[in-house]
GROMACS .gro file of N, CA and C in nm:
model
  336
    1UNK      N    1  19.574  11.264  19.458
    1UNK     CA    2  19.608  11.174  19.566
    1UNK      C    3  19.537  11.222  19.693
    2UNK      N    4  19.434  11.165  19.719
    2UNK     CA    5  19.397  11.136  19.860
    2UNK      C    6  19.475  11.172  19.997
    3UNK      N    7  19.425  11.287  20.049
    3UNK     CA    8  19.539  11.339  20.213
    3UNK      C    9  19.540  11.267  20.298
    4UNK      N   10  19.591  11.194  20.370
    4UNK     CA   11  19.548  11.099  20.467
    4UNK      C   12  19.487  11.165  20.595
    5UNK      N   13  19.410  11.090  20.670
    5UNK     CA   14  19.331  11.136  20.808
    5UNK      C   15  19.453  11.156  20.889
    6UNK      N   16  19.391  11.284  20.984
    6UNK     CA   17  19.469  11.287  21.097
    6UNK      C   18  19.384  11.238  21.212
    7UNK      N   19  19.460  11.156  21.268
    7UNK     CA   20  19.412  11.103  21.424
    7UNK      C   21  19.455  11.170  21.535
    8UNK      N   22  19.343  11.173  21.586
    8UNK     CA   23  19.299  11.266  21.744
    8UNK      C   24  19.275  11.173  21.820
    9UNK      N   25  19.404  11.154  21.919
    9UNK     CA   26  19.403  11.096  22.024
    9UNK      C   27  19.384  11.166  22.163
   10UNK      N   28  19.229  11.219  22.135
   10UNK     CA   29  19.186  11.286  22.230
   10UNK      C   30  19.128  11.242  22.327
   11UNK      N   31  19.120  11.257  22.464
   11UNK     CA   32  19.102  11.146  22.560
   11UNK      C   33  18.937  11.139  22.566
   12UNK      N   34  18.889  10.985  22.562
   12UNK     CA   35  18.718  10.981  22.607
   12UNK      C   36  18.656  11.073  22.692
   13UNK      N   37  18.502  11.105  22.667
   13UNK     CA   38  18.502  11.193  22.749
   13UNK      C   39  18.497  11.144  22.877
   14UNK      N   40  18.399  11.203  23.040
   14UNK     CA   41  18.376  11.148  23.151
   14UNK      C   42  18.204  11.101  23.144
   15UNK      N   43  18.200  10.995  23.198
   15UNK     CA   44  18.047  10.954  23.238
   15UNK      C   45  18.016  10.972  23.371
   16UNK      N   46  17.899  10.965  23.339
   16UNK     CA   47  17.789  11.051  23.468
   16UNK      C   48  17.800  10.894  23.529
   17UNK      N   49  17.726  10.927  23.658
   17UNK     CA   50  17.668  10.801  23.765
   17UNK      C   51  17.580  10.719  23.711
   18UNK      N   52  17.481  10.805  23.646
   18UNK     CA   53  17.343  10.758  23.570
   18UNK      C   54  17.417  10.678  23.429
   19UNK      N   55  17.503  10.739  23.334
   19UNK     CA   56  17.562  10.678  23.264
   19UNK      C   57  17.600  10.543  23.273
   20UNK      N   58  17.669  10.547  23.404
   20UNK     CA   59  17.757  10.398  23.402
   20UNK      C   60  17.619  10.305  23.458
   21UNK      N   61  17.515  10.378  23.531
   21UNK     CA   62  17.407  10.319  23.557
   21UNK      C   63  17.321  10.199  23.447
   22UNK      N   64  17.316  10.309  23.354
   22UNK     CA   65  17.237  10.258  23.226
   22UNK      C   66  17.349  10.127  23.127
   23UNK      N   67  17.448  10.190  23.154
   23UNK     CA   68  17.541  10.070  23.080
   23UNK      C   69  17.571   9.926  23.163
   24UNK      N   70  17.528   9.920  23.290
   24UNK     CA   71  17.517   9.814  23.373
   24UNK      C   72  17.401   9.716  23.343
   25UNK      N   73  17.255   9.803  23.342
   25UNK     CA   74  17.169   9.798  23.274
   25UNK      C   75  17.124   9.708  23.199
   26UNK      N   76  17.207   9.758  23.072
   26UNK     CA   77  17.199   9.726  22.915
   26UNK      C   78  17.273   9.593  22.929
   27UNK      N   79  17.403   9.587  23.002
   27UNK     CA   80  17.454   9.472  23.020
   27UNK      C   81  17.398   9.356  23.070
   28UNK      N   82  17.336   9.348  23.151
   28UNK     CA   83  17.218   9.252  23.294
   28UNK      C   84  17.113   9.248  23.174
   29UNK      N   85  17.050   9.333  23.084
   29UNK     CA   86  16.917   9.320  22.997
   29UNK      C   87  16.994   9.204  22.866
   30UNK      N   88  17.102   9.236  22.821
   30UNK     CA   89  17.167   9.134  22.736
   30UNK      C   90  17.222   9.015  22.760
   31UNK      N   91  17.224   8.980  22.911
   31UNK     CA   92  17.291   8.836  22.947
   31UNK      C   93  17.162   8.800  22.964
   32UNK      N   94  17.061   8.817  22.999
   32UNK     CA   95  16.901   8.795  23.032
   32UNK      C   96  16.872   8.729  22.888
   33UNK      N   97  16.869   8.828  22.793
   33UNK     CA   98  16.798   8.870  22.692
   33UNK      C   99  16.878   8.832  22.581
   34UNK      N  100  16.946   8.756  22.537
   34UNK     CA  101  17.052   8.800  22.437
   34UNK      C  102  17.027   8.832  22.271
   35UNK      N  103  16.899   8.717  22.249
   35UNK     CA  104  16.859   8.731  22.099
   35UNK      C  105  16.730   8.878  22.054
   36UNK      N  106  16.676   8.978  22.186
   36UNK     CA  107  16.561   9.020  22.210
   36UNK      C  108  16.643   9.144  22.130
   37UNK      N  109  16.553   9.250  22.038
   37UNK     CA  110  16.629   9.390  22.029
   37UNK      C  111  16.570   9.440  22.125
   38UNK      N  112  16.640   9.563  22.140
   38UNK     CA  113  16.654   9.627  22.235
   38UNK      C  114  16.567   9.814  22.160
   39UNK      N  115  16.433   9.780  22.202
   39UNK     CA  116  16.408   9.933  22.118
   39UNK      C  117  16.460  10.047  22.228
   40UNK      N  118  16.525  10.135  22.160
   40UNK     CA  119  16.614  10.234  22.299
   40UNK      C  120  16.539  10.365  22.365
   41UNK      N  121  16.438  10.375  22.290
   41UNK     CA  122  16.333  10.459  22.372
   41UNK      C  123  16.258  10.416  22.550
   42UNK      N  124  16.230  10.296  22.480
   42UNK     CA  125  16.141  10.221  22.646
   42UNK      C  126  16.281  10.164  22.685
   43UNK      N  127  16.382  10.141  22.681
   43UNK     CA  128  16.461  10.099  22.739
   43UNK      C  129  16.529  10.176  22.836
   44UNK      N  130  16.539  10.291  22.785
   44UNK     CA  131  16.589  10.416  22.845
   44UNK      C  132  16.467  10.476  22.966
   45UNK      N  133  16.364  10.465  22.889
   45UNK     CA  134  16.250  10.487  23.031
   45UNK      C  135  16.241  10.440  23.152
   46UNK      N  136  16.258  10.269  23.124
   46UNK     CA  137  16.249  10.171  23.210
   46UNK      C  138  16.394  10.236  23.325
   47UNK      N  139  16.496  10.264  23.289
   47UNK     CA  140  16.638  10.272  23.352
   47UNK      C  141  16.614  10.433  23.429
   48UNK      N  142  16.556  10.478  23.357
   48UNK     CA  143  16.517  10.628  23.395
   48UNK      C  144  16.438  10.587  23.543
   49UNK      N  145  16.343  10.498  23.536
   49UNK     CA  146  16.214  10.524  23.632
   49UNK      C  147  16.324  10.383  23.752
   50UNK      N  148  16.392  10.319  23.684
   50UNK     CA  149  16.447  10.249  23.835
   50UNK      C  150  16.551  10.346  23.876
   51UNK      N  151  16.649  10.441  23.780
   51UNK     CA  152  16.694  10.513  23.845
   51UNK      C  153  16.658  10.638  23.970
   52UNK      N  154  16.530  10.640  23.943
   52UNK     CA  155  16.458  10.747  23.988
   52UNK      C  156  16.369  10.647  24.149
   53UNK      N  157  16.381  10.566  24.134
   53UNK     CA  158  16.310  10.483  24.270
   53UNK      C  159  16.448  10.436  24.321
   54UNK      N  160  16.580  10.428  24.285
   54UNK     CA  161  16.694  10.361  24.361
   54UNK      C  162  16.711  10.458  24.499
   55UNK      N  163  16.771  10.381  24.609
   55UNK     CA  164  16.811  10.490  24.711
   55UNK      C  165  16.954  10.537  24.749
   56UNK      N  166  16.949  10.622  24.795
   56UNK     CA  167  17.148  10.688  24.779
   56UNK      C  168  17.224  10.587  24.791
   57UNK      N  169  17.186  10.511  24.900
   57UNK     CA  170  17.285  10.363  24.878
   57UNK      C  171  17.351  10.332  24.801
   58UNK      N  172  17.242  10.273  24.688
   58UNK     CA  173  17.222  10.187  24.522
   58UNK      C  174  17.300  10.289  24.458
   59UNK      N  175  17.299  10.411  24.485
   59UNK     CA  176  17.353  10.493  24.390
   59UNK      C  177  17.520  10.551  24.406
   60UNK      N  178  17.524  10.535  24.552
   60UNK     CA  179  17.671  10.514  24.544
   60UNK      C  180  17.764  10.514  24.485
   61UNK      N  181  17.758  10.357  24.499
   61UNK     CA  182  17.844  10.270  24.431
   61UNK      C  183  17.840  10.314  24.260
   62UNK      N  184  17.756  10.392  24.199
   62UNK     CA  185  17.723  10.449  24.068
   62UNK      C  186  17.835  10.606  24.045
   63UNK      N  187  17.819  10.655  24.165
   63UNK     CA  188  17.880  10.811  24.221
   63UNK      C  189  18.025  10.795  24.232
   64UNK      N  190  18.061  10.680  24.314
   64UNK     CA  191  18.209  10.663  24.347
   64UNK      C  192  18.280  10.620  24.134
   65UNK      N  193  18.207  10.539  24.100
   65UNK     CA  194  18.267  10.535  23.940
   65UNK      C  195  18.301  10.638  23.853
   66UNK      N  196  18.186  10.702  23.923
   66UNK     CA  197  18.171  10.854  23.809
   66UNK      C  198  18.300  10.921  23.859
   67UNK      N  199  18.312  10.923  23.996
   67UNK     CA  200  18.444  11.008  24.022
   67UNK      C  201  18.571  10.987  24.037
   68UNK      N  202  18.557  10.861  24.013
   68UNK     CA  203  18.699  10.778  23.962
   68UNK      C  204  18.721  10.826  23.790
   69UNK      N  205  18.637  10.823  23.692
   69UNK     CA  206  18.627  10.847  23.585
   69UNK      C  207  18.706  10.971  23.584
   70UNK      N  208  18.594  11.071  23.648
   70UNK     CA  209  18.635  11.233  23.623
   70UNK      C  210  18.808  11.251  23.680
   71UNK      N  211  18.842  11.191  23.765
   71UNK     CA  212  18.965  11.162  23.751
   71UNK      C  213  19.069  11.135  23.685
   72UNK      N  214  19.017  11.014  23.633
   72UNK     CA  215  19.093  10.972  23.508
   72UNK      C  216  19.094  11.052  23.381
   73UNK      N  217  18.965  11.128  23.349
   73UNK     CA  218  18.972  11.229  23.250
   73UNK      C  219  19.001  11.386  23.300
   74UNK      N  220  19.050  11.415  23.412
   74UNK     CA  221  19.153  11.529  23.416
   74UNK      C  222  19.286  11.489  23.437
   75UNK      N  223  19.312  11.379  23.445
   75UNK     CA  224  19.507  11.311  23.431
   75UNK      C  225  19.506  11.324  23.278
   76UNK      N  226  19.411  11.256  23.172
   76UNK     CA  227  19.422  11.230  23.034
   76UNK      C  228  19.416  11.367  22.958
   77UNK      N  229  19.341  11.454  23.050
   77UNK     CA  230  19.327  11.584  22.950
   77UNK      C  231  19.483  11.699  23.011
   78UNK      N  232  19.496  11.652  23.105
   78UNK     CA  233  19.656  11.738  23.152
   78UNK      C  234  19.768  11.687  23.102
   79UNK      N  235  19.742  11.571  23.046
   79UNK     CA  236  19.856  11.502  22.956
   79UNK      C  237  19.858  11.516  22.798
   80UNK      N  238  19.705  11.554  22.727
   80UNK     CA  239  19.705  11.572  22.647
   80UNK      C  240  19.736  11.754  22.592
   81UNK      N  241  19.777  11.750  22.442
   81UNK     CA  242  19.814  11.878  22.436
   81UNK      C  243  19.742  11.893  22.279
   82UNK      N  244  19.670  11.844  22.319
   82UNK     CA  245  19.532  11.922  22.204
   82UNK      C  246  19.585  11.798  22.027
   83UNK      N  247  19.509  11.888  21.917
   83UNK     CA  248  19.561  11.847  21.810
   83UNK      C  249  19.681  11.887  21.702
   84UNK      N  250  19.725  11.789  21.660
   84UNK     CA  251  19.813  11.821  21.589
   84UNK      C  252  19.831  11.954  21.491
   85UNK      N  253  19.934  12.006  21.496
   85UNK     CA  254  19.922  12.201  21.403
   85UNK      C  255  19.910  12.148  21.265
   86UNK      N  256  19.801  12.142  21.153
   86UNK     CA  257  19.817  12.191  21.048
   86UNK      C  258  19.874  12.257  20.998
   87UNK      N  259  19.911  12.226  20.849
   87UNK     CA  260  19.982  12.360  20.759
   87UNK      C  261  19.843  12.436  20.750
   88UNK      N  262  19.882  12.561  20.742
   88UNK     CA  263  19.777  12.631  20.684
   88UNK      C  264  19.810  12.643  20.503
   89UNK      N  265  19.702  12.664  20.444
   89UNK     CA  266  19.657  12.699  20.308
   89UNK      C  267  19.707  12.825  20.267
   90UNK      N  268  19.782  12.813  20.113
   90UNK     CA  269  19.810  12.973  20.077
   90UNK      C  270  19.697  13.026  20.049
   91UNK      N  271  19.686  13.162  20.078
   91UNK     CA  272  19.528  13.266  20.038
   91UNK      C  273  19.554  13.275  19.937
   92UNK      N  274  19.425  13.300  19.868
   92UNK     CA  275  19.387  13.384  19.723
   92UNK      C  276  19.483  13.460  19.705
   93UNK      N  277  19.499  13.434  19.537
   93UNK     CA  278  19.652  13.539  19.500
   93UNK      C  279  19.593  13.613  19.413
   94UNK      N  280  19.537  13.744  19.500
   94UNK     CA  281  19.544  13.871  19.405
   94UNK      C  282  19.565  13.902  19.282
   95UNK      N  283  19.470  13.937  19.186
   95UNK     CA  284  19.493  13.940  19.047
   95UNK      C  285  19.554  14.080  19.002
   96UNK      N  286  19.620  14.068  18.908
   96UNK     CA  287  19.714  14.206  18.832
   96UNK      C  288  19.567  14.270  18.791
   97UNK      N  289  19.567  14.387  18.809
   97UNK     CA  290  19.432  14.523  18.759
   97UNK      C  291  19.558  14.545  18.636
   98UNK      N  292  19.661  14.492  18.574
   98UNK     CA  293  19.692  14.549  18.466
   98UNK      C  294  19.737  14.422  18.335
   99UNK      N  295  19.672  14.340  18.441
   99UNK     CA  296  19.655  14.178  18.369
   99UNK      C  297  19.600  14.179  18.231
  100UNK      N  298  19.637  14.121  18.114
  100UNK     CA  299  19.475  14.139  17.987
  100UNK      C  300  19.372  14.013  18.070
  101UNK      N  301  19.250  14.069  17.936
  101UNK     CA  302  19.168  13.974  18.011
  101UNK      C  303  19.141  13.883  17.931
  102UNK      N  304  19.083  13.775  17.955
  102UNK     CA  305  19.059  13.643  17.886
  102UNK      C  306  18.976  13.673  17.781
  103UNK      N  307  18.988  13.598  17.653
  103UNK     CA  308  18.886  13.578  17.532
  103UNK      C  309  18.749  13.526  17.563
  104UNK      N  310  18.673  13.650  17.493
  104UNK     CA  311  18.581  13.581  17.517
  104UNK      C  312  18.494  13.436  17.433
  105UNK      N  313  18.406  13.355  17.515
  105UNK     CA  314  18.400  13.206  17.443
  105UNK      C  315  18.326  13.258  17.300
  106UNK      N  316  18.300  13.192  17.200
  106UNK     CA  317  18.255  13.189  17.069
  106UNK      C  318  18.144  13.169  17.080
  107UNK      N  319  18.065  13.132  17.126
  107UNK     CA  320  17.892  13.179  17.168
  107UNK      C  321  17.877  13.314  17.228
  108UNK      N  322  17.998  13.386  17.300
  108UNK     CA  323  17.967  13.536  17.325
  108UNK      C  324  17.968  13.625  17.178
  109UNK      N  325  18.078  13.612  17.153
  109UNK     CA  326  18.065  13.733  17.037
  109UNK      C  327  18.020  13.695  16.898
  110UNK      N  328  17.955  13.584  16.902
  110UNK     CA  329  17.828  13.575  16.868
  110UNK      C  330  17.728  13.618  16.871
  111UNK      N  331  17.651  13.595  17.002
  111UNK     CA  332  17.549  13.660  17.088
  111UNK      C  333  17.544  13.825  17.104
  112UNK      N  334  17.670  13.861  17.133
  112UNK     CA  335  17.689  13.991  17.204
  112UNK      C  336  17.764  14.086  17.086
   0.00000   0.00000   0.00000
């Protein structure tokens, strides 16, 4: 019988400025774009190089999210209390040194 999964209701992690940046992004490129794939190499470049020309302004409003986030993930991680305790496993059970020992198979004392 099959053990069932244990679930870890461990809190999401925190996203960066640039993070929530790129997922704004991706969003604005898919209401644009909806049937286009999306190859994630140049996509990520493209977001890289406007992130990198935006000015503190633009980025702000990116900064204030991030630290609302990190917020929210030190309330979720002070509330959380890790994962559930496993049973632990019985160890290896030591064999009798005054045990007999097993027969050997019928191709050994044959062979041997």
């Amino acid at each position: 019988m099959p053990r069932a999964k244990i679930v870890d209701k461990k809190p999401r992690g925190r996203m960066s400025a640039y993070a929530f940046f790129v997922q704004k992004c991706r969003e604005e490129h898919k209401k644009l774009h909806p049937e286009e794939n999306v190859v994630f190499s140049e996509f990520s470049r493209k977001c890289a190089e406007k992130w990198k020309t935006m000015g503190e302004e633009d980025k702000h409003k990116f900064t204030d999210m991030a630290q609302n986030d990190k917020v929210r993930f030190d309330n979720e991680m002070a509330n959380y209390d890790g994962p559930r305790p496993t049973r632990s496993r019985k160890g290896k059970q030591k064999k009798d040194p005054n045990a007999p020992k097993r027969a050997l198979f019928a191709s050994f004392t044959f062979l041997g």
